[in-house]
Amino acid sequence: MPSPRWRPSREPRVNNRPLPRARHLDSRSAVGWDGAVTADLASGDEFEAHRSVLTGVAYRMLGRISDAEDVVQEAWLRWSADARTDVREPRAYLVRVTTRLAIDRLRQLKARREAYVGPWLPEPVVTDYGPAAPDTAERALLAESVSLAVLVVLESLSPLERAVFVLHEAFGFPYAEIATVLDRSEAAVRQLAGRARRHVDERRPRYDVDPVERRDLTERFLAAAGGGDLEALIALLAPDVRLVADSGGRAKAPLRVMEGADKVARFFAGVSGDAAAYEFRITEVNGAAGVLVLSGGKPDLVLQLEVGDGAVERVHIMRNPDKLVGVGSGRPPL
């Protein structure tokens, strides 16, 4: 169901461009769209109708499902404790609260991430929408905003730059409404947006890859790695390929970034002997083909390739068990 345009009087509104369709909103989300304050605002059902949008904002801000859900829970506590007599647009109000909480949480997490054991990667999530998939243009926007490559780049932005990028690029907020959310002038928000966009454009993948091509390369990589075929692996890898593995020191994985086709190929060839003990599934992770590796039916590892000019340029591996819940819980896609 397409999301209605926002028409609040004092809260943020999207009247120049509608927000992307919330994938899991039901008919309850229609409550209050005409601007009238209704008794339903006091119910948990109203909050639940917007939970998926709030979780999507918080996840793109924080890069972790658990942190995003903590922020959304805090937003719920504030929502339930607030009288809300002047709230005419529940979703606008809740997005504002969630964004501000996410900014605060991001600042708190900085020191923790600096002390993290080994490389830090965003937590992967399944984004296989199935029959509920949004239209092609919207899906492309959502996939880009949640891609691991973009989320990695967003880690280098300031909290305010990240908030502006997420709200404008992923959820379609005009700058005037973001200014209200962040309590900044529109001119300041535009400056933040410009810096964020330049930074992301400089560091994002250089190529737009066809999904079919990416999946095909993923399948060939998986076959070569599983068979320990060193020559086939080297042929698939860019000369300057980088392997980044996140285990948090809690599982066996490289604790430093590995660079170069020969080193990366030899790493995968060296671990190929263990392949028979695992189940491999190709699924959509963070908007693109990825490999979910299961041990005893439970997620053990997620692997995703960044592809450019027909070769693998980056290999991302997630093996921290605390950061595999988003691919094994059966939660709906963001």
mmCIF file of C-alpha atoms in Angstrom:
data_model
loop_
_atom_site.group_PDB
_atom_site.id
_atom_site.type_symbol
_atom_site.label_atom_id
_atom_site.label_comp_id
_atom_site.label_asym_id
_atom_site.label_seq_id
_atom_site.Cartn_x
_atom_site.Cartn_y
_atom_site.Cartn_z
ATOM 1 C CA MET A 1 0.000 0.000 0.000
ATOM 2 C CA PRO A 2 1.569 3.318 -1.002
ATOM 3 C CA SER A 3 2.307 5.617 1.926
ATOM 4 C CA PRO A 4 0.131 8.755 2.069
ATOM 5 C CA ARG A 5 1.875 12.089 1.837
ATOM 6 C CA TRP A 6 2.357 13.843 5.154
ATOM 7 C CA ARG A 7 0.339 16.949 5.976
ATOM 8 C CA PRO A 8 1.027 17.896 9.593
ATOM 9 C CA SER A 9 0.885 21.481 10.788
ATOM 10 C CA ARG A 10 3.914 21.623 13.063
ATOM 11 C CA GLU A 11 5.545 18.214 12.787
ATOM 12 C CA PRO A 12 7.807 17.172 9.851
ATOM 13 C CA ARG A 13 5.873 16.448 6.671
ATOM 14 C CA VAL A 14 6.815 15.038 3.298
ATOM 15 C CA ASN A 15 4.747 16.964 0.817
ATOM 16 C CA ASN A 16 7.211 17.257 -2.023
ATOM 17 C CA ARG A 17 7.988 13.567 -2.245
ATOM 18 C CA PRO A 18 6.333 10.649 -0.468
ATOM 19 C CA LEU A 19 8.313 8.414 1.820
ATOM 20 C CA PRO A 20 9.127 4.997 0.395
ATOM 21 C CA ARG A 21 6.333 2.579 1.093
ATOM 22 C CA ALA A 22 6.580 0.980 4.520
ATOM 23 C CA ARG A 23 6.806 -2.714 3.860
ATOM 24 C CA HIS A 24 4.963 -3.897 6.941
ATOM 25 C CA LEU A 25 2.375 -1.243 7.692
ATOM 26 C CA ASP A 26 -1.203 -2.426 7.819
ATOM 27 C CA SER A 27 -4.494 -0.577 7.620
ATOM 28 C CA ARG A 28 -3.959 0.856 11.088
ATOM 29 C CA SER A 29 -1.391 3.247 9.641
ATOM 30 C CA ALA A 30 -4.250 5.217 8.108
ATOM 31 C CA VAL A 31 -5.285 6.504 11.525
ATOM 32 C CA GLY A 32 -4.932 10.255 11.762
ATOM 33 C CA TRP A 33 -3.746 10.928 8.185
ATOM 34 C CA ASP A 34 -6.359 13.658 7.839
ATOM 35 C CA GLY A 35 -4.701 15.593 10.652
ATOM 36 C CA ALA A 36 -7.366 14.865 13.237
ATOM 37 C CA VAL A 37 -6.302 13.890 16.737
ATOM 38 C CA THR A 38 -7.999 10.604 17.582
ATOM 39 C CA ALA A 39 -8.242 8.359 20.589
ATOM 40 C CA ASP A 40 -6.220 5.729 18.737
ATOM 41 C CA LEU A 41 -3.060 7.781 19.255
ATOM 42 C CA ALA A 42 -2.922 6.423 22.782
ATOM 43 C CA SER A 43 -2.764 2.794 21.675
ATOM 44 C CA GLY A 44 0.226 0.567 21.093
ATOM 45 C CA ASP A 45 -1.317 -0.401 17.754
ATOM 46 C CA GLU A 46 -0.525 3.054 16.382
ATOM 47 C CA PHE A 47 3.122 2.695 17.307
ATOM 48 C CA GLU A 48 3.333 -0.838 15.924
ATOM 49 C CA ALA A 49 1.969 0.395 12.606
ATOM 50 C CA HIS A 50 5.127 2.497 12.176
ATOM 51 C CA ARG A 51 7.675 0.190 13.809
ATOM 52 C CA SER A 52 9.167 -1.045 10.519
ATOM 53 C CA VAL A 53 9.846 2.505 9.297
ATOM 54 C CA LEU A 54 11.421 3.454 12.628
ATOM 55 C CA THR A 55 13.576 0.326 12.650
ATOM 56 C CA GLY A 56 14.669 1.050 9.081
ATOM 57 C CA VAL A 57 15.773 4.576 10.015
ATOM 58 C CA ALA A 58 17.549 3.413 13.177
ATOM 59 C CA TYR A 59 19.323 0.522 11.431
ATOM 60 C CA ARG A 60 20.677 2.782 8.690
ATOM 61 C CA MET A 61 21.839 5.194 11.377
ATOM 62 C CA LEU A 62 23.500 2.605 13.621
ATOM 63 C CA GLY A 63 24.396 -0.377 11.441
ATOM 64 C CA ARG A 64 23.181 -2.917 14.000
ATOM 65 C CA ILE A 65 19.790 -4.520 14.494
ATOM 66 C CA SER A 66 20.121 -4.785 18.280
ATOM 67 C CA ASP A 67 21.060 -1.112 18.636
ATOM 68 C CA ALA A 68 18.262 -0.118 16.263
ATOM 69 C CA GLU A 69 15.711 -2.112 18.235
ATOM 70 C CA ASP A 70 16.940 -0.579 21.498
ATOM 71 C CA VAL A 71 16.395 2.888 20.037
ATOM 72 C CA VAL A 72 12.938 1.977 18.756
ATOM 73 C CA GLN A 73 12.040 0.579 22.174
ATOM 74 C CA GLU A 74 13.114 3.852 23.785
ATOM 75 C CA ALA A 75 10.976 5.714 21.251
ATOM 76 C CA TRP A 76 8.054 3.513 22.303
ATOM 77 C CA LEU A 77 8.629 4.330 25.967
ATOM 78 C CA ARG A 78 8.584 8.032 25.188
ATOM 79 C CA TRP A 79 5.526 7.628 22.985
ATOM 80 C CA SER A 80 3.622 5.722 25.662
ATOM 81 C CA ALA A 81 4.574 8.209 28.397
ATOM 82 C CA ASP A 82 3.752 11.327 26.341
ATOM 83 C CA ALA A 83 0.233 12.748 26.496
ATOM 84 C CA ARG A 84 0.462 13.409 22.728
ATOM 85 C CA THR A 85 -2.527 15.734 22.758
ATOM 86 C CA ASP A 86 -0.935 17.925 20.069
ATOM 87 C CA VAL A 87 0.442 15.111 17.873
ATOM 88 C CA ARG A 88 -1.337 15.315 14.543
ATOM 89 C CA GLU A 89 1.040 13.133 12.555
ATOM 90 C CA PRO A 90 2.209 10.105 14.539
ATOM 91 C CA ARG A 91 4.808 8.892 12.041
ATOM 92 C CA ALA A 92 6.443 12.302 11.713
ATOM 93 C CA TYR A 93 6.622 12.605 15.488
ATOM 94 C CA LEU A 94 8.043 9.090 15.886
ATOM 95 C CA VAL A 95 10.646 9.481 13.129
ATOM 96 C CA ARG A 96 11.848 12.685 14.770
ATOM 97 C CA VAL A 97 12.155 11.021 18.188
ATOM 98 C CA THR A 98 13.837 7.931 16.741
ATOM 99 C CA THR A 99 16.353 9.946 14.717
ATOM 100 C CA ARG A 100 17.389 12.035 17.706
ATOM 101 C CA LEU A 101 17.748 8.935 19.881
ATOM 102 C CA ALA A 102 19.837 7.265 17.165
ATOM 103 C CA ILE A 103 22.151 10.281 16.978
ATOM 104 C CA ASP A 104 22.690 10.103 20.736
ATOM 105 C CA ARG A 105 23.299 6.346 20.588
ATOM 106 C CA LEU A 106 25.759 6.726 17.696
ATOM 107 C CA ARG A 107 27.834 9.151 19.734
ATOM 108 C CA GLN A 108 27.832 6.743 22.672
ATOM 109 C CA LEU A 109 28.914 3.829 20.482
ATOM 110 C CA LYS A 110 31.968 5.583 19.061
ATOM 111 C CA ALA A 111 34.316 4.643 21.912
ATOM 112 C CA ARG A 112 33.046 1.059 21.986
ATOM 113 C CA ARG A 113 33.697 0.604 18.275
ATOM 114 C CA GLU A 114 37.186 2.056 18.564
ATOM 115 C CA ALA A 115 37.997 -0.725 21.074
ATOM 116 C CA TYR A 116 36.426 -3.448 18.915
ATOM 117 C CA VAL A 117 38.563 -6.530 18.242
ATOM 118 C CA GLY A 118 39.421 -6.644 14.540
ATOM 119 C CA PRO A 119 37.562 -4.878 11.712
ATOM 120 C CA TRP A 120 34.019 -3.654 12.381
ATOM 121 C CA LEU A 121 31.309 -4.215 9.777
ATOM 122 C CA PRO A 122 27.596 -3.385 9.830
ATOM 123 C CA GLU A 123 25.306 -6.203 10.870
ATOM 124 C CA PRO A 124 23.900 -7.961 7.777
ATOM 125 C CA VAL A 125 20.150 -8.301 7.323
ATOM 126 C CA VAL A 126 18.060 -10.312 4.905
ATOM 127 C CA THR A 127 16.282 -8.077 2.385
ATOM 128 C CA ASP A 128 14.475 -10.711 0.348
ATOM 129 C CA TYR A 129 11.017 -9.133 0.130
ATOM 130 C CA GLY A 130 9.399 -12.009 -1.762
ATOM 131 C CA PRO A 131 5.903 -11.233 -3.101
ATOM 132 C CA ALA A 132 5.770 -8.068 -0.971
ATOM 133 C CA ALA A 133 8.655 -6.485 -2.891
ATOM 134 C CA PRO A 134 8.292 -2.765 -3.627
ATOM 135 C CA ASP A 135 8.372 -1.514 -7.200
ATOM 136 C CA THR A 136 11.646 -1.554 -9.114
ATOM 137 C CA ALA A 137 12.626 2.103 -8.607
ATOM 138 C CA GLU A 138 11.798 2.067 -4.906
ATOM 139 C CA ARG A 139 13.528 -1.263 -4.406
ATOM 140 C CA ALA A 140 16.711 0.100 -5.995
ATOM 141 C CA LEU A 141 16.641 3.091 -3.643
ATOM 142 C CA LEU A 142 16.057 0.922 -0.592
ATOM 143 C CA ALA A 143 18.726 -1.587 -1.634
ATOM 144 C CA GLU A 144 21.325 1.134 -2.121
ATOM 145 C CA SER A 145 20.582 2.795 1.209
ATOM 146 C CA VAL A 146 20.941 -0.480 3.103
ATOM 147 C CA SER A 147 23.882 -1.967 1.161
ATOM 148 C CA LEU A 148 26.885 -3.033 3.198
ATOM 149 C CA ALA A 149 29.157 -0.910 1.016
ATOM 150 C CA VAL A 150 27.162 2.257 1.727
ATOM 151 C CA LEU A 151 26.726 1.436 5.429
ATOM 152 C CA VAL A 152 30.497 1.034 5.737
ATOM 153 C CA VAL A 153 30.979 4.488 4.208
ATOM 154 C CA LEU A 154 28.319 5.972 6.495
ATOM 155 C CA GLU A 155 30.437 4.932 9.478
ATOM 156 C CA SER A 156 32.902 7.677 8.536
ATOM 157 C CA LEU A 157 30.253 10.434 8.575
ATOM 158 C CA SER A 158 29.419 12.554 11.582
ATOM 159 C CA PRO A 159 26.139 11.628 13.333
ATOM 160 C CA LEU A 160 24.388 14.691 11.890
ATOM 161 C CA GLU A 161 25.694 14.042 8.368
ATOM 162 C CA ARG A 162 24.548 10.458 8.623
ATOM 163 C CA ALA A 163 21.085 11.471 9.810
ATOM 164 C CA VAL A 164 20.664 13.888 6.910
ATOM 165 C CA PHE A 165 21.856 11.306 4.390
ATOM 166 C CA VAL A 166 19.553 8.584 5.721
ATOM 167 C CA LEU A 167 16.465 10.776 5.979
ATOM 168 C CA HIS A 168 16.914 12.459 2.601
ATOM 169 C CA GLU A 169 18.445 9.742 0.427
ATOM 170 C CA ALA A 170 16.708 6.670 1.835
ATOM 171 C CA PHE A 171 13.392 8.024 3.097
ATOM 172 C CA GLY A 172 12.776 11.048 0.915
ATOM 173 C CA PHE A 173 12.545 13.796 3.516
ATOM 174 C CA PRO A 174 12.912 17.292 2.028
ATOM 175 C CA TYR A 175 15.521 19.477 3.685
ATOM 176 C CA ALA A 176 12.981 21.698 5.419
ATOM 177 C CA GLU A 177 11.543 18.727 7.302
ATOM 178 C CA ILE A 178 14.990 17.400 8.215
ATOM 179 C CA ALA A 179 15.750 20.827 9.647
ATOM 180 C CA THR A 180 12.775 20.393 11.977
ATOM 181 C CA VAL A 181 13.862 16.881 12.952
ATOM 182 C CA LEU A 182 17.414 18.010 13.776
ATOM 183 C CA ASP A 183 16.539 21.465 15.098
ATOM 184 C CA ARG A 184 18.866 23.090 12.554
ATOM 185 C CA SER A 185 18.350 25.690 9.861
ATOM 186 C CA GLU A 186 17.550 24.470 6.371
ATOM 187 C CA ALA A 187 20.781 26.053 5.111
ATOM 188 C CA ALA A 188 22.792 24.094 7.685
ATOM 189 C CA VAL A 189 21.025 20.883 6.695
ATOM 190 C CA ARG A 190 21.834 21.475 3.024
ATOM 191 C CA GLN A 191 25.503 21.929 3.922
ATOM 192 C CA LEU A 192 25.471 18.677 5.899
ATOM 193 C CA ALA A 193 23.790 16.921 2.976
ATOM 194 C CA GLY A 194 26.379 18.214 0.512
ATOM 195 C CA ARG A 195 29.295 17.027 2.643
ATOM 196 C CA ALA A 196 27.688 13.641 3.220
ATOM 197 C CA ARG A 197 26.878 13.121 -0.454
ATOM 198 C CA ARG A 198 30.397 14.060 -1.599
ATOM 199 C CA HIS A 199 31.935 11.728 0.954
ATOM 200 C CA VAL A 200 29.692 8.815 0.013
ATOM 201 C CA ASP A 201 30.191 9.372 -3.722
ATOM 202 C CA GLU A 202 33.970 9.358 -3.282
ATOM 203 C CA ARG A 203 34.022 6.062 -1.389
ATOM 204 C CA ARG A 204 31.091 4.041 -2.659
ATOM 205 C CA PRO A 205 31.605 1.232 -5.225
ATOM 206 C CA ARG A 206 32.650 2.576 -8.616
ATOM 207 C CA TYR A 207 30.288 0.428 -10.654
ATOM 208 C CA ASP A 208 26.565 -0.245 -10.807
ATOM 209 C CA VAL A 209 26.364 -4.011 -11.073
ATOM 210 C CA ASP A 210 23.473 -5.891 -12.604
ATOM 211 C CA PRO A 211 21.900 -8.165 -9.943
ATOM 212 C CA VAL A 212 22.050 -11.155 -12.291
ATOM 213 C CA GLU A 213 25.762 -10.571 -12.909
ATOM 214 C CA ARG A 214 26.426 -10.224 -9.171
ATOM 215 C CA ARG A 215 24.589 -13.449 -8.383
ATOM 216 C CA ASP A 216 26.391 -15.302 -11.161
ATOM 217 C CA LEU A 217 29.774 -14.124 -9.893
ATOM 218 C CA THR A 218 28.767 -15.071 -6.338
ATOM 219 C CA GLU A 219 27.846 -18.583 -7.485
ATOM 220 C CA ARG A 220 31.127 -18.996 -9.368
ATOM 221 C CA PHE A 221 33.103 -17.677 -6.407
ATOM 222 C CA LEU A 222 31.313 -20.069 -4.059
ATOM 223 C CA ALA A 223 32.014 -23.024 -6.354
ATOM 224 C CA ALA A 224 35.704 -22.121 -6.673
ATOM 225 C CA ALA A 225 36.112 -21.521 -2.938
ATOM 226 C CA GLY A 226 34.261 -24.695 -1.989
ATOM 227 C CA GLY A 227 36.430 -26.730 -4.335
ATOM 228 C CA GLY A 228 39.678 -25.088 -3.270
ATOM 229 C CA ASP A 229 40.365 -24.087 -6.886
ATOM 230 C CA LEU A 230 43.145 -21.535 -6.477
ATOM 231 C CA GLU A 231 43.421 -20.616 -10.159
ATOM 232 C CA ALA A 232 39.664 -20.118 -10.533
ATOM 233 C CA LEU A 233 39.600 -17.930 -7.421
ATOM 234 C CA ILE A 234 42.444 -15.732 -8.645
ATOM 235 C CA ALA A 235 40.673 -15.350 -11.994
ATOM 236 C CA LEU A 236 37.568 -14.016 -10.234
ATOM 237 C CA LEU A 237 39.387 -11.544 -7.977
ATOM 238 C CA ALA A 238 40.560 -8.034 -8.819
ATOM 239 C CA PRO A 239 44.333 -7.637 -8.313
ATOM 240 C CA ASP A 240 43.782 -5.230 -5.399
ATOM 241 C CA VAL A 241 40.881 -7.130 -3.818
ATOM 242 C CA ARG A 242 40.403 -6.690 -0.064
ATOM 243 C CA LEU A 243 38.926 -9.178 2.393
ATOM 244 C CA VAL A 244 37.375 -7.675 5.528
ATOM 245 C CA ALA A 245 36.164 -10.101 8.196
ATOM 246 C CA ASP A 246 34.262 -9.173 11.354
ATOM 247 C CA SER A 247 34.352 -11.700 14.182
ATOM 248 C CA GLY A 248 34.700 -9.389 17.165
ATOM 249 C CA GLY A 249 37.300 -11.852 18.407
ATOM 250 C CA ARG A 250 34.514 -14.364 19.069
ATOM 251 C CA ALA A 251 34.998 -16.699 16.113
ATOM 252 C CA LYS A 252 37.820 -17.806 13.839
ATOM 253 C CA ALA A 253 38.424 -15.187 11.142
ATOM 254 C CA PRO A 254 41.233 -12.872 9.984
ATOM 255 C CA LEU A 255 41.685 -10.015 12.454
ATOM 256 C CA ARG A 256 43.281 -7.759 9.865
ATOM 257 C CA VAL A 257 42.226 -6.688 6.403
ATOM 258 C CA MET A 258 43.706 -9.022 3.800
ATOM 259 C CA GLU A 259 44.788 -7.465 0.486
ATOM 260 C CA GLY A 260 45.729 -8.845 -2.915
ATOM 261 C CA ALA A 261 44.256 -11.556 -5.133
ATOM 262 C CA ASP A 262 46.891 -14.163 -4.285
ATOM 263 C CA LYS A 263 46.508 -13.798 -0.505
ATOM 264 C CA VAL A 264 42.719 -13.763 -0.601
ATOM 265 C CA ALA A 265 42.548 -16.733 -2.981
ATOM 266 C CA ARG A 266 44.947 -18.760 -0.850
ATOM 267 C CA PHE A 267 42.912 -17.988 2.253
ATOM 268 C CA PHE A 268 39.728 -19.402 0.731
ATOM 269 C CA ALA A 269 41.534 -22.360 -0.816
ATOM 270 C CA GLY A 270 43.027 -23.098 2.589
ATOM 271 C CA VAL A 271 39.676 -23.305 4.376
ATOM 272 C CA SER A 272 37.906 -25.231 1.611
ATOM 273 C CA GLY A 273 38.436 -28.542 3.382
ATOM 274 C CA ASP A 274 35.818 -27.583 5.965
ATOM 275 C CA ALA A 275 33.112 -26.882 3.367
ATOM 276 C CA ALA A 276 31.424 -30.286 3.658
ATOM 277 C CA ALA A 277 30.435 -29.542 7.260
ATOM 278 C CA TYR A 278 28.345 -26.508 6.290
ATOM 279 C CA GLU A 279 25.218 -25.645 4.347
ATOM 280 C CA PHE A 280 25.484 -22.791 1.829
ATOM 281 C CA ARG A 281 22.554 -20.655 0.715
ATOM 282 C CA ILE A 282 22.596 -17.755 -1.711
ATOM 283 C CA THR A 283 20.081 -15.156 -0.566
ATOM 284 C CA GLU A 284 19.577 -11.404 -0.742
ATOM 285 C CA VAL A 285 21.496 -9.659 2.033
ATOM 286 C CA ASN A 286 21.427 -5.886 2.387
ATOM 287 C CA GLY A 287 19.957 -5.477 -1.068
ATOM 288 C CA ALA A 288 22.312 -7.755 -3.007
ATOM 289 C CA ALA A 289 23.242 -11.399 -3.426
ATOM 290 C CA GLY A 290 25.085 -12.856 -0.468
ATOM 291 C CA VAL A 291 25.983 -16.250 0.953
ATOM 292 C CA LEU A 292 24.481 -17.485 4.201
ATOM 293 C CA VAL A 293 26.531 -20.311 5.706
ATOM 294 C CA LEU A 294 24.810 -22.509 8.268
ATOM 295 C CA SER A 295 26.189 -24.989 10.769
ATOM 296 C CA GLY A 296 23.659 -27.330 12.310
ATOM 297 C CA GLY A 297 20.897 -25.238 10.777
ATOM 298 C CA LYS A 298 22.078 -22.031 12.492
ATOM 299 C CA PRO A 299 23.809 -19.036 10.857
ATOM 300 C CA ASP A 300 27.571 -19.309 11.194
ATOM 301 C CA LEU A 301 28.768 -16.800 8.614
ATOM 302 C CA VAL A 302 27.559 -14.330 6.017
ATOM 303 C CA LEU A 303 29.684 -13.496 2.991
ATOM 304 C CA GLN A 304 29.045 -10.809 0.406
ATOM 305 C CA LEU A 305 31.062 -9.651 -2.575
ATOM 306 C CA GLU A 306 31.494 -6.142 -3.927
ATOM 307 C CA VAL A 307 31.815 -6.445 -7.672
ATOM 308 C CA GLY A 308 33.255 -4.031 -10.207
ATOM 309 C CA ASP A 309 34.237 -4.387 -13.852
ATOM 310 C CA GLY A 310 33.516 -8.117 -13.804
ATOM 311 C CA ALA A 311 35.737 -8.928 -10.820
ATOM 312 C CA VAL A 312 35.460 -9.186 -7.037
ATOM 313 C CA GLU A 313 36.839 -6.006 -5.461
ATOM 314 C CA ARG A 314 35.823 -6.570 -1.828
ATOM 315 C CA VAL A 315 34.877 -9.595 0.234
ATOM 316 C CA HIS A 316 32.906 -8.901 3.401
ATOM 317 C CA ILE A 317 32.614 -11.682 5.969
ATOM 318 C CA MET A 318 30.491 -11.497 9.105
ATOM 319 C CA ARG A 319 31.192 -14.146 11.714
ATOM 320 C CA ASN A 320 30.461 -12.393 15.000
ATOM 321 C CA PRO A 321 27.587 -14.494 16.406
ATOM 322 C CA ASP A 322 26.043 -11.412 18.023
ATOM 323 C CA LYS A 323 25.705 -9.834 14.580
ATOM 324 C CA LEU A 324 24.086 -12.754 12.776
ATOM 325 C CA VAL A 325 20.638 -12.426 14.355
ATOM 326 C CA GLY A 326 19.367 -10.351 11.429
ATOM 327 C CA VAL A 327 19.817 -13.244 9.010
ATOM 328 C CA GLY A 328 18.501 -16.034 11.184
ATOM 329 C CA SER A 329 15.560 -14.674 13.130
ATOM 330 C CA GLY A 330 12.930 -14.664 10.391
ATOM 331 C CA ARG A 331 12.282 -10.933 10.954
ATOM 332 C CA PRO A 332 10.836 -9.060 7.974
ATOM 333 C CA PRO A 333 13.251 -7.180 5.685
ATOM 334 C CA LEU A 334 14.042 -3.525 6.354
#
